[in-house]
Amino acid sequence: MKVEGRVAVVTGGGGGIGGAIAAGLVERGARVVVADLDEHAAQRVVATLEEETPGSAVAVAADVSDDEHIRGLVERAEAEFGPVDLYFANAGVTGVPGLEIEDSVWEQSFDVNLRAHIRAARLLVPRWVERGEGYFVSTASAAGLLTQIGSATYSVTKHAAVGFAEWLSVTYGDKGVRVSCLCPMGVNTPLLYSGDASGHALGELATRAVTTAGAVLEPVDVAETVFAAMEEEHFLILPHPEVLEMYRNKGADYDRWLRGMRRYRQALEESTPTDS
């Protein structure tokens, strides 16, 4: 699919991957609603886009855990630019590391990392089926294909996001609805380093597990991979190609993979610097 002339919504668009996707969309001739919980961050992204291409983007403050906010995003896009062609469900939260996590934290993780995708699809997919086309891009994570050492909430909800994207494609892929699922490893955003700031040993371990597993990419490089995959209408978008080999190894011998992950976790724990 070509994005030129299309209308897009990008959640979590106030920076990082979302901001880079919004910029890439405008560069390619799309018009974009940039949504973020942080309204000022969304406005800064849009201000930059508008300097280059006036009339190309609008900023909206939105909490994607709220169904009415998602509906408001679509309505704003329709009012400003026309029917939504592309939806990037990119907003995400890392959650809290460990097992002893309050239910409210689990609920927030499910709301943002999974249910926000479901709510947007429930609103848009019937319209796309009627029109015969539309594109849903889910930002999951390599953690959704593999796992996330340290954070159960992140790992579980990202697995669920991959599963929902698969279901969408299977159910609506022959009705004009295209679906892609973005699964990067380390990307240079504040989200990657949130574990270090958590004050929790498992949070620090989560960050180190990602940063030592492969290259940490810049958001703009991830966005370029997204657009290349969309043009070919690939489902699985892997900015880190090595994730595919890891995923194959997991499926080929699950028990061996689990043993390897336990050894990796233990090695990370043993190499953790201690205060002197």
Coordinates of C-alpha atoms in Angstrom, one line a residue:
M1 CA 0.0 0.0 0.0
K2 CA 1.2 3.5 -0.8
V3 CA 0.6 6.1 1.9
E4 CA 0.5 9.1 -0.3
G5 CA -2.9 10.9 0.0
R6 CA -4.0 8.7 2.9
V7 CA -5.4 9.8 6.2
A8 CA -3.6 8.3 9.3
V9 CA -3.9 8.2 13.0
V10 CA -0.8 7.5 15.1
T11 CA -1.1 6.9 18.8
G12 CA 1.9 7.4 21.0
G13 CA 2.9 9.9 18.4
G14 CA 4.6 12.4 20.7
G15 CA 8.0 11.0 20.2
G16 CA 10.0 7.8 19.7
I17 CA 8.7 5.4 17.1
G18 CA 5.3 7.1 16.9
G19 CA 6.9 10.5 16.2
A20 CA 9.1 9.0 13.5
I21 CA 6.2 7.2 11.9
A22 CA 4.2 10.5 11.9
A23 CA 7.1 12.3 10.2
G24 CA 7.5 9.6 7.7
L25 CA 3.8 9.6 6.8
V26 CA 3.9 13.4 6.2
E27 CA 7.1 13.1 4.1
R28 CA 5.3 10.5 2.0
G29 CA 2.2 12.7 1.4
A30 CA -0.2 11.5 4.1
R31 CA -2.2 13.6 6.5
V32 CA -1.9 12.7 10.1
V33 CA -3.6 12.9 13.5
V34 CA -0.8 12.7 16.1
A35 CA -2.2 11.5 19.4
D36 CA -0.4 11.2 22.7
L37 CA -1.2 11.2 26.4
D38 CA 1.3 14.1 26.6
E39 CA -0.5 16.8 24.6
H40 CA 2.6 19.0 24.6
A41 CA 4.7 16.3 23.1
A42 CA 2.2 15.7 20.3
Q43 CA 2.1 19.5 19.7
R44 CA 5.8 19.6 19.4
V45 CA 5.8 16.9 16.8
V46 CA 3.1 18.5 14.8
A47 CA 4.7 21.9 15.0
T48 CA 7.8 20.5 13.3
L49 CA 5.7 18.7 10.6
E50 CA 3.7 21.8 9.9
E51 CA 6.9 23.9 9.4
E52 CA 7.8 21.6 6.5
T53 CA 4.3 20.8 5.2
P54 CA 1.5 23.1 6.4
G55 CA -1.9 21.5 6.8
S56 CA -0.4 18.0 7.1
A57 CA -1.0 17.2 10.8
V58 CA -3.0 18.0 13.9
A59 CA -2.2 17.1 17.5
V60 CA -4.7 15.5 19.9
A61 CA -4.4 14.7 23.6
A62 CA -5.7 11.2 24.0
D63 CA -5.7 8.4 26.6
V64 CA -6.0 5.2 24.5
S65 CA -7.2 3.3 27.5
D66 CA -10.5 5.2 27.1
D67 CA -12.8 4.1 24.3
E68 CA -14.3 7.6 23.9
H69 CA -10.8 9.0 23.4
I70 CA -10.2 6.6 20.5
R71 CA -13.5 7.4 19.0
G72 CA -12.6 11.1 19.3
L73 CA -9.4 10.5 17.4
V74 CA -11.2 9.0 14.5
E75 CA -13.8 11.7 14.5
R76 CA -11.1 14.4 14.6
A77 CA -9.3 12.8 11.7
E78 CA -12.6 12.7 9.7
A79 CA -13.4 16.3 10.4
E80 CA -9.9 17.5 9.5
F81 CA -8.9 15.3 6.6
G82 CA -11.5 12.7 5.8
P83 CA -12.0 8.9 6.5
V84 CA -9.2 7.2 8.2
D85 CA -7.2 4.9 5.9
L86 CA -4.3 3.9 8.2
Y87 CA -4.3 3.4 12.0
F88 CA -1.0 2.9 13.9
A89 CA -1.8 1.5 17.4
N90 CA 1.6 2.5 18.7
A91 CA 1.0 3.8 22.3
G92 CA 2.5 1.5 24.9
V93 CA 3.5 1.1 28.6
T94 CA 6.2 -1.0 30.1
G95 CA 4.3 -1.8 33.3
V96 CA 6.0 -2.9 36.5
P97 CA 8.7 -5.6 36.8
G98 CA 8.2 -8.7 39.0
L99 CA 5.4 -11.0 40.0
E100 CA 3.9 -9.1 43.0
I101 CA 2.1 -6.6 40.9
E102 CA -1.3 -5.0 41.8
D103 CA -4.2 -5.8 39.6
S104 CA -4.5 -2.1 38.6
V105 CA -1.1 -2.2 37.0
W106 CA -2.1 -5.3 35.0
E107 CA -5.3 -3.6 34.0
Q108 CA -3.4 -0.5 32.7
S109 CA -1.0 -2.7 30.7
F110 CA -3.9 -4.6 29.1
D111 CA -5.8 -1.4 28.4
V112 CA -2.9 0.3 26.7
N113 CA -1.0 -2.5 25.1
L114 CA -3.9 -4.6 23.9
R115 CA -7.5 -3.3 24.5
A116 CA -6.6 0.0 22.8
H117 CA -5.9 -2.0 19.7
I118 CA -9.2 -4.0 20.0
R119 CA -11.2 -0.8 20.5
A120 CA -9.7 0.9 17.5
A121 CA -10.2 -2.1 15.3
R122 CA -13.8 -2.5 16.5
L123 CA -14.5 1.0 15.3
L124 CA -12.5 1.0 12.0
V125 CA -12.6 -2.5 10.6
P126 CA -16.3 -2.5 9.7
R127 CA -15.8 0.8 7.8
W128 CA -12.8 -0.6 6.0
V129 CA -14.6 -3.8 5.0
E130 CA -17.4 -1.7 3.6
R131 CA -14.9 0.5 1.7
G132 CA -12.8 -2.5 0.7
E133 CA -9.5 -1.2 2.1
G134 CA -7.8 -0.1 5.3
Y135 CA -4.5 -0.7 7.1
F136 CA -4.0 -1.5 10.8
V137 CA -0.4 -1.4 12.1
S138 CA 0.0 -2.8 15.6
T139 CA 3.2 -2.0 17.6
A140 CA 3.9 -5.0 19.6
S141 CA 7.5 -6.0 20.4
A142 CA 10.0 -8.7 20.0
A143 CA 8.9 -9.5 23.5
G144 CA 5.5 -10.5 22.0
L145 CA 7.3 -13.2 19.9
L146 CA 9.9 -14.2 22.5
T147 CA 9.5 -12.8 26.0
Q148 CA 10.7 -9.9 28.2
I149 CA 13.0 -10.8 31.0
G150 CA 11.9 -8.8 34.1
S151 CA 8.5 -7.6 33.1
A152 CA 5.6 -10.0 33.1
T153 CA 3.0 -7.3 32.3
Y154 CA 5.0 -6.2 29.2
S155 CA 5.7 -9.7 27.9
V156 CA 2.1 -11.0 28.4
T157 CA 0.3 -8.0 26.9
K158 CA 2.7 -7.8 23.9
H159 CA 2.1 -11.5 23.3
A160 CA -1.6 -10.7 23.3
A161 CA -1.1 -7.8 20.9
V162 CA 0.6 -10.1 18.4
G163 CA -2.2 -12.6 18.8
F164 CA -4.9 -10.0 18.1
A165 CA -3.1 -8.7 15.0
E166 CA -2.8 -12.3 13.7
W167 CA -6.6 -12.8 14.3
L168 CA -7.4 -9.6 12.5
S169 CA -5.4 -10.6 9.5
V170 CA -6.8 -14.1 9.3
T171 CA -10.4 -12.8 9.7
Y172 CA -10.4 -9.7 7.5
G173 CA -7.3 -10.0 5.3
D174 CA -9.3 -11.2 2.4
K175 CA -11.8 -8.4 2.8
G176 CA -9.4 -5.5 2.0
V177 CA -8.1 -5.0 5.6
R178 CA -4.3 -5.1 5.7
V179 CA -2.6 -5.8 9.0
S180 CA 1.0 -5.5 10.1
C181 CA 2.6 -6.2 13.4
L182 CA 5.8 -4.3 14.4
C183 CA 8.1 -6.3 16.7
P184 CA 11.4 -4.5 17.3
M185 CA 13.9 -5.2 20.1
G186 CA 15.9 -2.3 21.4
V187 CA 14.9 1.2 20.2
N188 CA 16.5 4.4 21.5
T189 CA 13.4 5.8 23.3
P190 CA 12.7 6.6 27.0
L191 CA 10.6 3.4 27.1
L192 CA 13.7 1.3 26.7
Y193 CA 15.4 2.8 29.6
S194 CA 12.4 3.0 32.0
G195 CA 13.6 -0.1 33.8
D196 CA 16.8 1.6 34.8
A197 CA 14.8 4.3 36.4
S198 CA 12.3 2.0 38.2
G199 CA 14.6 1.3 41.2
H200 CA 13.7 -2.4 40.9
A201 CA 16.4 -5.0 40.2
L202 CA 14.2 -6.7 37.7
G203 CA 13.5 -3.4 35.9
E204 CA 17.3 -2.9 35.5
L205 CA 17.6 -6.4 34.3
A206 CA 14.8 -5.9 31.7
T207 CA 16.7 -2.9 30.2
R208 CA 20.0 -4.8 30.1
A209 CA 18.4 -7.9 28.6
V210 CA 17.3 -5.8 25.6
T211 CA 20.4 -3.6 25.2
T212 CA 22.7 -6.6 25.3
A213 CA 20.7 -8.8 22.9
G214 CA 21.3 -6.7 19.8
A215 CA 21.7 -3.2 18.3
V216 CA 19.7 -0.4 19.7
L217 CA 18.1 1.3 16.7
E218 CA 17.0 4.9 16.2
P219 CA 13.2 5.5 15.8
V220 CA 13.7 6.8 12.3
D221 CA 15.3 3.6 11.2
V222 CA 12.4 1.6 12.6
A223 CA 9.9 3.8 10.8
E224 CA 11.7 3.2 7.5
T225 CA 11.4 -0.5 8.1
V226 CA 7.6 0.0 8.8
F227 CA 7.0 1.8 5.5
A228 CA 9.0 -0.7 3.5
A229 CA 7.0 -3.6 5.0
M230 CA 3.7 -1.8 4.4
E231 CA 4.5 -1.3 0.7
E232 CA 4.9 -5.0 0.4
E233 CA 2.0 -5.6 2.8
H234 CA 4.1 -7.9 5.1
F235 CA 2.4 -8.9 8.3
L236 CA 5.5 -9.3 10.5
I237 CA 7.8 -6.2 10.7
L238 CA 11.2 -7.0 12.2
P239 CA 13.6 -4.1 12.3
H240 CA 16.0 -6.5 14.0
P241 CA 16.3 -9.4 11.5
E242 CA 17.9 -11.7 14.2
V243 CA 14.5 -11.8 16.0
L244 CA 13.3 -14.2 13.2
E245 CA 16.0 -16.7 13.9
M246 CA 15.4 -16.4 17.7
Y247 CA 11.7 -17.1 17.0
R248 CA 12.5 -20.1 14.8
N249 CA 14.7 -21.5 17.5
K250 CA 12.0 -21.0 20.1
G251 CA 9.4 -22.9 17.9
A252 CA 11.9 -25.7 17.0
D253 CA 12.6 -26.7 20.6
Y254 CA 10.7 -24.8 23.2
D255 CA 12.3 -26.5 26.2
R256 CA 15.8 -25.8 24.9
W257 CA 14.8 -22.2 24.3
L258 CA 13.5 -21.9 27.8
R259 CA 16.6 -23.3 29.3
G260 CA 18.7 -20.9 27.2
M261 CA 16.6 -17.9 28.4
R262 CA 17.1 -19.0 32.0
R263 CA 20.8 -19.2 31.5
Y264 CA 20.7 -15.7 29.9
R265 CA 18.7 -14.3 32.8
Q266 CA 21.2 -15.8 35.3
A267 CA 24.2 -14.5 33.4
L268 CA 22.7 -11.0 33.4
E269 CA 22.0 -11.3 37.1
E270 CA 25.6 -12.4 37.9
S271 CA 27.0 -9.6 35.8
T272 CA 24.9 -6.9 37.5
P273 CA 27.1 -4.3 39.1
T274 CA 26.8 -4.1 42.9
D275 CA 27.3 -1.1 45.1
S276 CA 30.7 -1.0 46.8

